[in-house]
Short mmCIF file of C-alpha atoms in Angstrom, two decimals:
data_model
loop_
_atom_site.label_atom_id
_atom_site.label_comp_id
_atom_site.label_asym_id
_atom_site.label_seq_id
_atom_site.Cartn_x
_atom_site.Cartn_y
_atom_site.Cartn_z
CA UNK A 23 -34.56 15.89 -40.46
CA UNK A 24 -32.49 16.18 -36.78
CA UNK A 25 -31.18 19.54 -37.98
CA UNK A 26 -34.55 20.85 -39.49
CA UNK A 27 -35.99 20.05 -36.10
CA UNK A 28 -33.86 21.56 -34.08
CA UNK A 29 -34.38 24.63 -36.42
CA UNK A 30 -37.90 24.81 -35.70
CA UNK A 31 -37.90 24.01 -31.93
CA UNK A 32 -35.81 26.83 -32.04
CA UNK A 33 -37.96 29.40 -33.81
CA UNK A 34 -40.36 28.00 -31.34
CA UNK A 35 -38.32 29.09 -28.45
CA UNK A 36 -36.85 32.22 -29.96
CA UNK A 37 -40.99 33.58 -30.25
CA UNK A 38 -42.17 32.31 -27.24
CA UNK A 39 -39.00 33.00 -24.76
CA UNK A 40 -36.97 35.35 -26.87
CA UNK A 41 -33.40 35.30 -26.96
CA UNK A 42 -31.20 33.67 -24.74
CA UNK A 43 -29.48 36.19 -22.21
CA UNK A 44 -25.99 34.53 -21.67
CA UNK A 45 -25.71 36.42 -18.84
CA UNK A 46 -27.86 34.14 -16.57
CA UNK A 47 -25.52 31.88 -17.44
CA UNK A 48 -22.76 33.17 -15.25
CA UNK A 49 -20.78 31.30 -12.32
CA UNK A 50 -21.93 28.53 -11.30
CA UNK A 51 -25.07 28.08 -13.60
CA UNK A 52 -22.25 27.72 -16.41
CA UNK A 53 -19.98 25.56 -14.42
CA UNK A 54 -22.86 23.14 -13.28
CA UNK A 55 -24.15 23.36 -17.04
CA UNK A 56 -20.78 21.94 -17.82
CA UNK A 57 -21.00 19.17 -15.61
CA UNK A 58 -24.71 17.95 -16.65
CA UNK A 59 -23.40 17.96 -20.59
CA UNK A 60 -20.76 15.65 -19.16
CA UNK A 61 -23.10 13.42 -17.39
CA UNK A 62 -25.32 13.27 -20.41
CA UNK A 63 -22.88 12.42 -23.18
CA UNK A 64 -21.34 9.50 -20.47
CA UNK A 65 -24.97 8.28 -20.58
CA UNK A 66 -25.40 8.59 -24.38
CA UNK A 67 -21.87 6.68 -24.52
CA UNK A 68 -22.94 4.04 -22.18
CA UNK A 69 -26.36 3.64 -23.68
CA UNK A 70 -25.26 3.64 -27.09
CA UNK A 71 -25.23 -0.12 -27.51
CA UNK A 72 -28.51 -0.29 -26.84
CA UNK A 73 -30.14 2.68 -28.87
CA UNK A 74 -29.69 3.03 -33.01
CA UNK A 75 -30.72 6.58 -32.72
CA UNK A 76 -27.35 7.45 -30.05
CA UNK A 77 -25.45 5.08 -32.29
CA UNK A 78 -26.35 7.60 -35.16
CA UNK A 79 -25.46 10.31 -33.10
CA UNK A 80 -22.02 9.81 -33.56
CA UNK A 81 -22.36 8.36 -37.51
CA UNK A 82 -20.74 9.81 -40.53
CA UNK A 83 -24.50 11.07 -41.82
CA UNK A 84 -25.10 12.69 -38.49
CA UNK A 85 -22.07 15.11 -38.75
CA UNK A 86 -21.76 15.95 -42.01
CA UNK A 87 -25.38 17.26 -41.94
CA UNK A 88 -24.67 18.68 -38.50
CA UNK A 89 -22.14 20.68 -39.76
CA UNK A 90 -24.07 21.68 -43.24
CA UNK A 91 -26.63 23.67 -40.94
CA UNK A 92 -23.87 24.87 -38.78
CA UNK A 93 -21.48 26.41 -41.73
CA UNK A 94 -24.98 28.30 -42.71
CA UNK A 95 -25.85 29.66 -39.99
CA UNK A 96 -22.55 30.94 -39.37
CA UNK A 97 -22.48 32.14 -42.83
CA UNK A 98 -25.91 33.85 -42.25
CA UNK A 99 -24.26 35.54 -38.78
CA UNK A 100 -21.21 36.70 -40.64
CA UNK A 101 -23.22 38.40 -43.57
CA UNK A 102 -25.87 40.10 -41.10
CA UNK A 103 -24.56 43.14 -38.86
CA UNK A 104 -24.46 41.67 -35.31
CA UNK A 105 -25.39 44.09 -31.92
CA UNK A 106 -22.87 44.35 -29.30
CA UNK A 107 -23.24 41.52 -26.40
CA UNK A 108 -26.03 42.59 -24.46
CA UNK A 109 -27.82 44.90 -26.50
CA UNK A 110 -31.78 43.38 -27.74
CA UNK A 111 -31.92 42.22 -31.05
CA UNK A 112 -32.18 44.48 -34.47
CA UNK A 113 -34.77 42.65 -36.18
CA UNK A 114 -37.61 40.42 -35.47
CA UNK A 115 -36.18 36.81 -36.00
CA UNK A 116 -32.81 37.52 -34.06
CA UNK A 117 -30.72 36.97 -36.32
CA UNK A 118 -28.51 40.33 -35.52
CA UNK A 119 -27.84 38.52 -32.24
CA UNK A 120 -26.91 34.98 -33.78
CA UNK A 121 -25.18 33.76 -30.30
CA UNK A 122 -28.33 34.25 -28.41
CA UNK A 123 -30.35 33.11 -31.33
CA UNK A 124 -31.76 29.39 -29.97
CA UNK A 125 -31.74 27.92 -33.62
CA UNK A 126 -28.27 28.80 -33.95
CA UNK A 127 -27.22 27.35 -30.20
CA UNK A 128 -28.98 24.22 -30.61
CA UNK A 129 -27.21 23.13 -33.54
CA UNK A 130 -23.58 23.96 -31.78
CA UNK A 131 -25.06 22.11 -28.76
CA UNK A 132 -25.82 18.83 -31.38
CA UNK A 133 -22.16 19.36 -32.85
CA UNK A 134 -20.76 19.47 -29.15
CA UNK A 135 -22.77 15.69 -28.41
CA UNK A 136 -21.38 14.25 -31.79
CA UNK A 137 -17.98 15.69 -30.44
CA UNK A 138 -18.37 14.20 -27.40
CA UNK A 139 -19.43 10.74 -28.77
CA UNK A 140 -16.44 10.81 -31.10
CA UNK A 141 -14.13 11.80 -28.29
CA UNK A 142 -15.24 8.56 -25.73
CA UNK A 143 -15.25 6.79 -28.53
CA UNK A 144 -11.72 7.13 -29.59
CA UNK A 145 -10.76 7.07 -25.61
CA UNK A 146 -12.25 3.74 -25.59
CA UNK A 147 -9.82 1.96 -27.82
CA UNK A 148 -6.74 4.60 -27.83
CA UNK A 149 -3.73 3.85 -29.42
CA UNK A 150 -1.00 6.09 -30.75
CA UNK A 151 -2.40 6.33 -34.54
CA UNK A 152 -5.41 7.37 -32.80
CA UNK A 153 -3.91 9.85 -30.76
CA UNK A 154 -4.29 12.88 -32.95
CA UNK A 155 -7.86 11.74 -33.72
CA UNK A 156 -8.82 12.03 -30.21
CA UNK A 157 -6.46 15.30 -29.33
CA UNK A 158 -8.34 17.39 -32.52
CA UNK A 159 -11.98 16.46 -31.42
CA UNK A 160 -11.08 17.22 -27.44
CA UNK A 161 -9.62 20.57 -28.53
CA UNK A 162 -12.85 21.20 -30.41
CA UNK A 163 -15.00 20.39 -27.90
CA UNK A 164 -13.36 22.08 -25.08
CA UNK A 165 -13.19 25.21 -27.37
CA UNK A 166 -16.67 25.09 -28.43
CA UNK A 167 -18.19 24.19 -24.90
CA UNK A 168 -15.62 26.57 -23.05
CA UNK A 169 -15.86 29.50 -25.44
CA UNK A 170 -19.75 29.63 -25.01
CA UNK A 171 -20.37 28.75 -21.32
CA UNK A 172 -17.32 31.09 -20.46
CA UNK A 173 -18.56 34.12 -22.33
CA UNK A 174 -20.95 34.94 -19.45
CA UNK A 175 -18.03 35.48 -17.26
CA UNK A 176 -16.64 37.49 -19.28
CA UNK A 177 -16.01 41.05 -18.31
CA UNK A 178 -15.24 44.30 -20.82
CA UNK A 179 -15.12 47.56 -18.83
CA UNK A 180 -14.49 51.12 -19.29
CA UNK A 181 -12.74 53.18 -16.89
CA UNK A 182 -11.63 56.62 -16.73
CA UNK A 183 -8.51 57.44 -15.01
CA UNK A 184 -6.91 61.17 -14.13
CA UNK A 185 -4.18 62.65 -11.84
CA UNK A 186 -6.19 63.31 -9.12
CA UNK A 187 -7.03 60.28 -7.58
CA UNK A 188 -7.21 56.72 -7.89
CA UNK A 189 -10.39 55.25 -9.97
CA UNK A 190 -11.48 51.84 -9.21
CA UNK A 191 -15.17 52.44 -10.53
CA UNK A 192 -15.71 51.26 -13.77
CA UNK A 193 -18.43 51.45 -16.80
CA UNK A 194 -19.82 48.54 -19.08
CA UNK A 195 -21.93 49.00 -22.07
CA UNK A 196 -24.67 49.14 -20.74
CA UNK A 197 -23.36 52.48 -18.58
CA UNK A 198 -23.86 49.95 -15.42
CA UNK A 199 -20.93 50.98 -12.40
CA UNK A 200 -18.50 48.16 -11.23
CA UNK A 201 -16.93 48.77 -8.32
CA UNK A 202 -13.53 46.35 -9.20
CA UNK A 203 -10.65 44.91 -6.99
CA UNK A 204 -8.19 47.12 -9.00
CA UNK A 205 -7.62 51.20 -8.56
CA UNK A 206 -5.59 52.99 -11.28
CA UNK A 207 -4.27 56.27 -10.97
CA UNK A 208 -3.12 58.44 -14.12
CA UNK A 209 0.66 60.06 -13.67
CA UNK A 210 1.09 60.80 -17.13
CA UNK A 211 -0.49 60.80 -20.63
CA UNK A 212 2.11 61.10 -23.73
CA UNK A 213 1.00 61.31 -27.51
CA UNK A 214 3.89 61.02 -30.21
CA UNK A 215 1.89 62.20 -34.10
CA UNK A 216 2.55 61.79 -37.15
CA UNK A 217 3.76 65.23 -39.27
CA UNK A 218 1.06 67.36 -40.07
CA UNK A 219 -0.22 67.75 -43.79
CA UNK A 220 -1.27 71.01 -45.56
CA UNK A 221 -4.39 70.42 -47.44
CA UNK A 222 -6.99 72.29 -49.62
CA UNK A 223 -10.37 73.37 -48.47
CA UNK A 224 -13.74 75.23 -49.47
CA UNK A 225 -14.05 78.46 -48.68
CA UNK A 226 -17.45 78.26 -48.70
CA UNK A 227 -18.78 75.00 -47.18
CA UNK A 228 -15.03 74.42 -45.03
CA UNK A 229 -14.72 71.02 -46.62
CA UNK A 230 -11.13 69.36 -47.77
CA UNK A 231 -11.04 69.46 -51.89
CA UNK A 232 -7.30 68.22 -52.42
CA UNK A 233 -4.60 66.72 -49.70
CA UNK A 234 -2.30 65.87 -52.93
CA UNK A 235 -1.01 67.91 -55.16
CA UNK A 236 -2.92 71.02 -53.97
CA UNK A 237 -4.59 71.58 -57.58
CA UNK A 238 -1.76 72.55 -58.68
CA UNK A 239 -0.90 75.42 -55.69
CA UNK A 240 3.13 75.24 -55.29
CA UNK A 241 3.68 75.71 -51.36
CA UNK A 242 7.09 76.34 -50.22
CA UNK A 243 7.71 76.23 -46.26
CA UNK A 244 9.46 79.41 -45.04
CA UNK A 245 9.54 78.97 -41.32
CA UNK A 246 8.12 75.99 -39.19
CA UNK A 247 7.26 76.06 -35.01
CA UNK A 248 6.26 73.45 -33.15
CA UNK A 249 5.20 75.09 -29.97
CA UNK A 250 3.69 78.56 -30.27
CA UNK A 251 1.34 81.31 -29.92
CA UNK A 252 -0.48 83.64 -31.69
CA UNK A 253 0.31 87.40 -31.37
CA UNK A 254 -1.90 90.02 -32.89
CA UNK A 255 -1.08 93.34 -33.93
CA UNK A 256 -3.06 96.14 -35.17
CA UNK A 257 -2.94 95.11 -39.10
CA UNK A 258 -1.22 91.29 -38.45
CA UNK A 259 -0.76 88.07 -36.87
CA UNK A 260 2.28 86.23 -36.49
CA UNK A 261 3.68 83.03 -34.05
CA UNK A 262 6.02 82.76 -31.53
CA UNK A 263 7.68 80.07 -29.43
CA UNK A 264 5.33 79.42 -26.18
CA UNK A 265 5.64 75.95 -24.45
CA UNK A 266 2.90 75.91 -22.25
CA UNK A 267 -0.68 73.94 -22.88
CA UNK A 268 -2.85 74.31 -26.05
CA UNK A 269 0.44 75.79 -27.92
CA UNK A 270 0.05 75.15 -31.37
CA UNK A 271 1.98 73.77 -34.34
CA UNK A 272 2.61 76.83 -36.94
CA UNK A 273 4.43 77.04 -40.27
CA UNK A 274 4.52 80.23 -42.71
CA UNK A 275 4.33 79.47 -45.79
CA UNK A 276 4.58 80.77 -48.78
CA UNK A 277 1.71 79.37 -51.81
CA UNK A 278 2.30 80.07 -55.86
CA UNK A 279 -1.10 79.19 -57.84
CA UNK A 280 -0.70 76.55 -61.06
CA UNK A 281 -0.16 79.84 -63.62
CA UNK A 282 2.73 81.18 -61.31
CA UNK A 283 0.66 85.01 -61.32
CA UNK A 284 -0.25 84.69 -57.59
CA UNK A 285 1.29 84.97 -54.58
CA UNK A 286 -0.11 84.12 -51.10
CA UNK A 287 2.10 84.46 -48.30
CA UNK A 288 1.12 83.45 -44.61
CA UNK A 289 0.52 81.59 -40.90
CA UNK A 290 -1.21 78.54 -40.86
CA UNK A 291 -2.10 76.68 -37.63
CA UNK A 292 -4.12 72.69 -36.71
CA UNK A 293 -5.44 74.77 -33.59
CA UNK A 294 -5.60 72.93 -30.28
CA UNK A 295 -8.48 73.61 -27.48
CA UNK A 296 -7.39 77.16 -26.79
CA UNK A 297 -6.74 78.45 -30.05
CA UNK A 298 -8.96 78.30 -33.12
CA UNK A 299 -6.94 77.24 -36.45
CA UNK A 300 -4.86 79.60 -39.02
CA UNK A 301 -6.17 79.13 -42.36
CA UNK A 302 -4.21 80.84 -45.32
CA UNK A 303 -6.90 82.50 -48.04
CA UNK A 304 -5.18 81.93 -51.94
CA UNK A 305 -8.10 83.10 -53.55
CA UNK A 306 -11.95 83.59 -53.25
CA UNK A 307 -12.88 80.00 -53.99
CA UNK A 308 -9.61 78.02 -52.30
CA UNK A 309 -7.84 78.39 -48.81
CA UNK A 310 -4.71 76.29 -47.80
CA UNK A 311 -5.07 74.60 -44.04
CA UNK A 312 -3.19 72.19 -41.75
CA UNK A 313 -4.53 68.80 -41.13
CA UNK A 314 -4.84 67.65 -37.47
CA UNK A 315 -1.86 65.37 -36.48
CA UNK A 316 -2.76 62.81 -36.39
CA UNK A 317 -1.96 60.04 -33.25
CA UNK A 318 0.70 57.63 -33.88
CA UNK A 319 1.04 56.09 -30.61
CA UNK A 320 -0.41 56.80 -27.00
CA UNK A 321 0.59 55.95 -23.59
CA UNK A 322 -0.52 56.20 -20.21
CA UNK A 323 2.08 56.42 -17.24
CA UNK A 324 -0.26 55.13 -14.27
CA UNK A 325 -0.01 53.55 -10.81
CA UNK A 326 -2.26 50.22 -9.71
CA UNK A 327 -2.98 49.25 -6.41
CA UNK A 328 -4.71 45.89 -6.07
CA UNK A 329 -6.63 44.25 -3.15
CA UNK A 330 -4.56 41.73 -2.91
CA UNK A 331 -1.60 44.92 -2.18
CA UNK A 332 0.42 45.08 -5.43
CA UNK A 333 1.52 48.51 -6.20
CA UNK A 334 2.46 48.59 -9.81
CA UNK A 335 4.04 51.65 -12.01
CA UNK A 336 3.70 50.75 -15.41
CA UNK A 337 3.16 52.32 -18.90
CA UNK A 338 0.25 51.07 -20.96
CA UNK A 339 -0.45 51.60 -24.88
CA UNK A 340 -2.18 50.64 -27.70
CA UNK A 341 -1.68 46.82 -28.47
CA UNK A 342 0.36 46.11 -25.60
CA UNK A 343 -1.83 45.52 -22.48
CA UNK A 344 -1.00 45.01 -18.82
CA UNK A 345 -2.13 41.78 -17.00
CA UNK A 346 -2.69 41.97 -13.39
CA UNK A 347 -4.73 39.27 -11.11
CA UNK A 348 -6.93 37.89 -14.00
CA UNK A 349 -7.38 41.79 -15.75
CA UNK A 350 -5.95 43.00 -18.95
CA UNK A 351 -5.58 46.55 -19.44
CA UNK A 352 -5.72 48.44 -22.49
CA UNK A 353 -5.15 51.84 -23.71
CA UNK A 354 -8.76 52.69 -25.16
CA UNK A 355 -8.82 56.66 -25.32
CA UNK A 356 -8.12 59.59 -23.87
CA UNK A 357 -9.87 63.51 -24.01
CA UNK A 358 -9.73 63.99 -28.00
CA UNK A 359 -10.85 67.48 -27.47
CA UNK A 360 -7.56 68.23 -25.14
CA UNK A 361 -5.59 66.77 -27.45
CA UNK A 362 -1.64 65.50 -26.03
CA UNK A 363 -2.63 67.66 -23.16
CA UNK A 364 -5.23 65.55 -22.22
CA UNK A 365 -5.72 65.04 -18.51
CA UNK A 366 -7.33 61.78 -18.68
CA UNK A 367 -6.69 58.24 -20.37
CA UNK A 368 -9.37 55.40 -20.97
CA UNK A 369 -8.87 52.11 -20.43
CA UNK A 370 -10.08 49.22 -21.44
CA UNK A 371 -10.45 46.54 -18.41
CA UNK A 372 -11.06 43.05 -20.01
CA UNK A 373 -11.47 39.68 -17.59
CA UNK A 374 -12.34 35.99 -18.73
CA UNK A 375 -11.33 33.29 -16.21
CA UNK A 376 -12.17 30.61 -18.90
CA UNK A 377 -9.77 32.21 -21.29
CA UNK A 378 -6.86 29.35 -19.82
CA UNK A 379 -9.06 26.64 -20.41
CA UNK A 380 -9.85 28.02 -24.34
CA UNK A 381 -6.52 28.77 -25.22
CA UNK A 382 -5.35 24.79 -23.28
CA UNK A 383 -8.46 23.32 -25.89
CA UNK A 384 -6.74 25.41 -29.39
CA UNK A 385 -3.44 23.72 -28.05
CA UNK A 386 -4.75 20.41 -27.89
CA UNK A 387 -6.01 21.33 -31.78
CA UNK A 388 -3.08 22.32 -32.98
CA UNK A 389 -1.37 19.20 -31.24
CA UNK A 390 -3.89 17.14 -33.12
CA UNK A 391 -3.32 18.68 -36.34
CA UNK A 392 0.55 18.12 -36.14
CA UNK A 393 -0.17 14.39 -35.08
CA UNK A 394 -2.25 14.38 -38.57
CA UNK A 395 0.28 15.69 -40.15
CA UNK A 396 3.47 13.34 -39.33
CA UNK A 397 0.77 10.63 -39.57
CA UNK A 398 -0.34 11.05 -43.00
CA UNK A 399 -0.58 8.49 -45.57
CA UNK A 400 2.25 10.14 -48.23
CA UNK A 401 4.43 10.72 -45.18
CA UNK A 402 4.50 7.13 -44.77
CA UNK A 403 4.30 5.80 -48.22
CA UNK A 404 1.82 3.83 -47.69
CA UNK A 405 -2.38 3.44 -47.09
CA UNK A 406 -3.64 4.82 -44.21
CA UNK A 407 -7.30 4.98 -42.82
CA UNK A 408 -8.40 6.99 -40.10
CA UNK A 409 -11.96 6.52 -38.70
CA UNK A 410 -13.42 8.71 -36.58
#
């Protein structure tokens, strides 16, 4: 009945108020949020001998329906396509933007006052077989009351860097500029690719048919350049070596159809931004192409000045950020069109002061469930009971 009331206080507030806009809740509205919580669970806790209803609070029957309604709401959030943080709902309940959905944050704030019952509680009379009791819940709570209080200070930026000059301006999603206490310049932008593939398209429509076997097309590589130019003559066009920008990858090959009666013998080329791709004709239906390479790894060589005066040179890639005063930087993208001779890189600026204070709550967790462990009852051959 708690849970089914929350539920509909909820609906009541998503209609009436709409969503909630975590955003608002941003330093110090989240910090002092914090402290009230605290306040009010020391009052539940001191009240609670006094009050059935608070003593039920923290009861077996309370949190096993508490977390009934929790697991399916979650379930509901993970099978329904959520927006990105900050963009308005997709549908008219909210439900495609769960963590401002008030039905949904009500429960999780009734889980995080049972938590905080069965914390003081097992504060009250700690002893070491307690100990991993009251380590598990505290993790829990901190995580749960941390992760969602925090997330309005969290930052996720966009910023395009290039050679010219330092950028410390920087985009979010909703295309809003941040002017940010850290300027990164671009020195250099390296792409390492996989081999390119020959594949089979349409003639007629220019879309792939086979990357296999080729239906059956025998190709046999007669030459291979990995930095060239095209060259045309009066009745032909062939490749040679030219190492400047927008070169492009060439092989001549030679193609034998599936009944061994044709021959096709030519150039074919991926292309870059200043010249168009090579394709190799075998017969009226069928031509023989070269796949785009495609990016193994990418890094960007850049400088970072800070206010506080660091001058960094670093390299940055994909899965391995760069920290600096409370930032992580990530390699997001760079100018697809220019290819490895891209002028610019994007990065990824990410900052979330409460991250610390999660990642202290998962280690009391994990601390808790290793307590649980080495104090289980087949560890020690005997009964054990654990109330909580």
């Amino acid at each position: 009945m708690i849970g089914a009331g929350l539920i509909f206080v909820g609906l009541l507030l998503q209609f009436s108020a709409g969503g909630i806009d975590w955003s608002a809740f941003s330093y110090p509205v989240n910090a002092i949020l914090l402290c009230l919580f605290v306040v009010v669970a020391a009052v539940l806790f001191l009240l609670r001998g006094k009050s059935y209803a608070i003593r039920f609070l923290s009861s077996y029957g309370s949190a096993v329906a508490c977390l009934v309604y929790a697991v399916a709401l979650t379930v509901v959030m993970g099978l329904t396509r959520q927006v990105p943080a900050g963009m308005p709902s997709q549908d008219v309940l909210g439900l495609t933007r769960m963590l401002g959905f008030w039905p949904f944050v009500l429960i999780y704030v009734w889980m995080a006052l049972i938590l905080s019952q069965v914390v003081l509680l097992s504060l009250k009379g700690l002893a070491w077989k307690r100990l991993p009791v009251f380590l598990f819940h505290l993790g829990l709570l901190v995580v749960l009351l941390c992760a969602s209080l925090g997330s309005a200070d969290m930052q996720r930026l966009k910023m395009t860097v290039g050679k010219d000059t330092p950028e410390w301006r920087a985009l979010d999603d909703m295309g809003k500029i941040h002017e940010l206490p850290v300027a990164i310049q671009l020195l250099d932008f390296n792409i390492e690719e996989y081999p390119s593939k020959l594949l089979l398209v349409d003639n007629d429509s220019g879309s792939v048919v086979r990357t296999d076997n080729l239906m059956g097309w025998r190709v046999q590589i007669l030459k291979k350049m990995e930095e060239s130019a095209p060259m045309m003559t009066r009745d032909t066009t062939y490749y040679m070596t030219w190492r400047q920008p927008g070169n492009v990858r060439a092989w001549l090959v030679r193609a034998t159809s599936p009944d061994g009666k044709t021959l096709r013998q030519g150039w074919v080329t991926c292309g870059s931004y200043r010249f168009p791709m090579q394709l190799l004709k075998v017969n009226a239906q069928y031509s023989i192409a070269m796949a785009e390479p495609e990016p193994m790894r990418y890094t960007s060589h850049v400088q970072i000045l800070t206010q506080s005066g660091k001058n960094i040179i670093t390299s940055i890639e994909v899965n391995h950020p760069f920290s600096v005063d409370g930032w992580r930087i990530y390699q997001y993208s760079y100018d697809e069109k220019m290819g490895r001779w891209s002028e610019i890189s994007v990065l990824e600026l990410v900052r979330d002061p409460w991250l610390p204070v999660v990642y202290f709550g998962i280690f009391l967790l994990a601390l808790g469930a290793v307590g649980f462990f080495f104090s289980s009852p087949w560890r020690s051959g005997g009964q054990a009971s654990v109330q909580s």
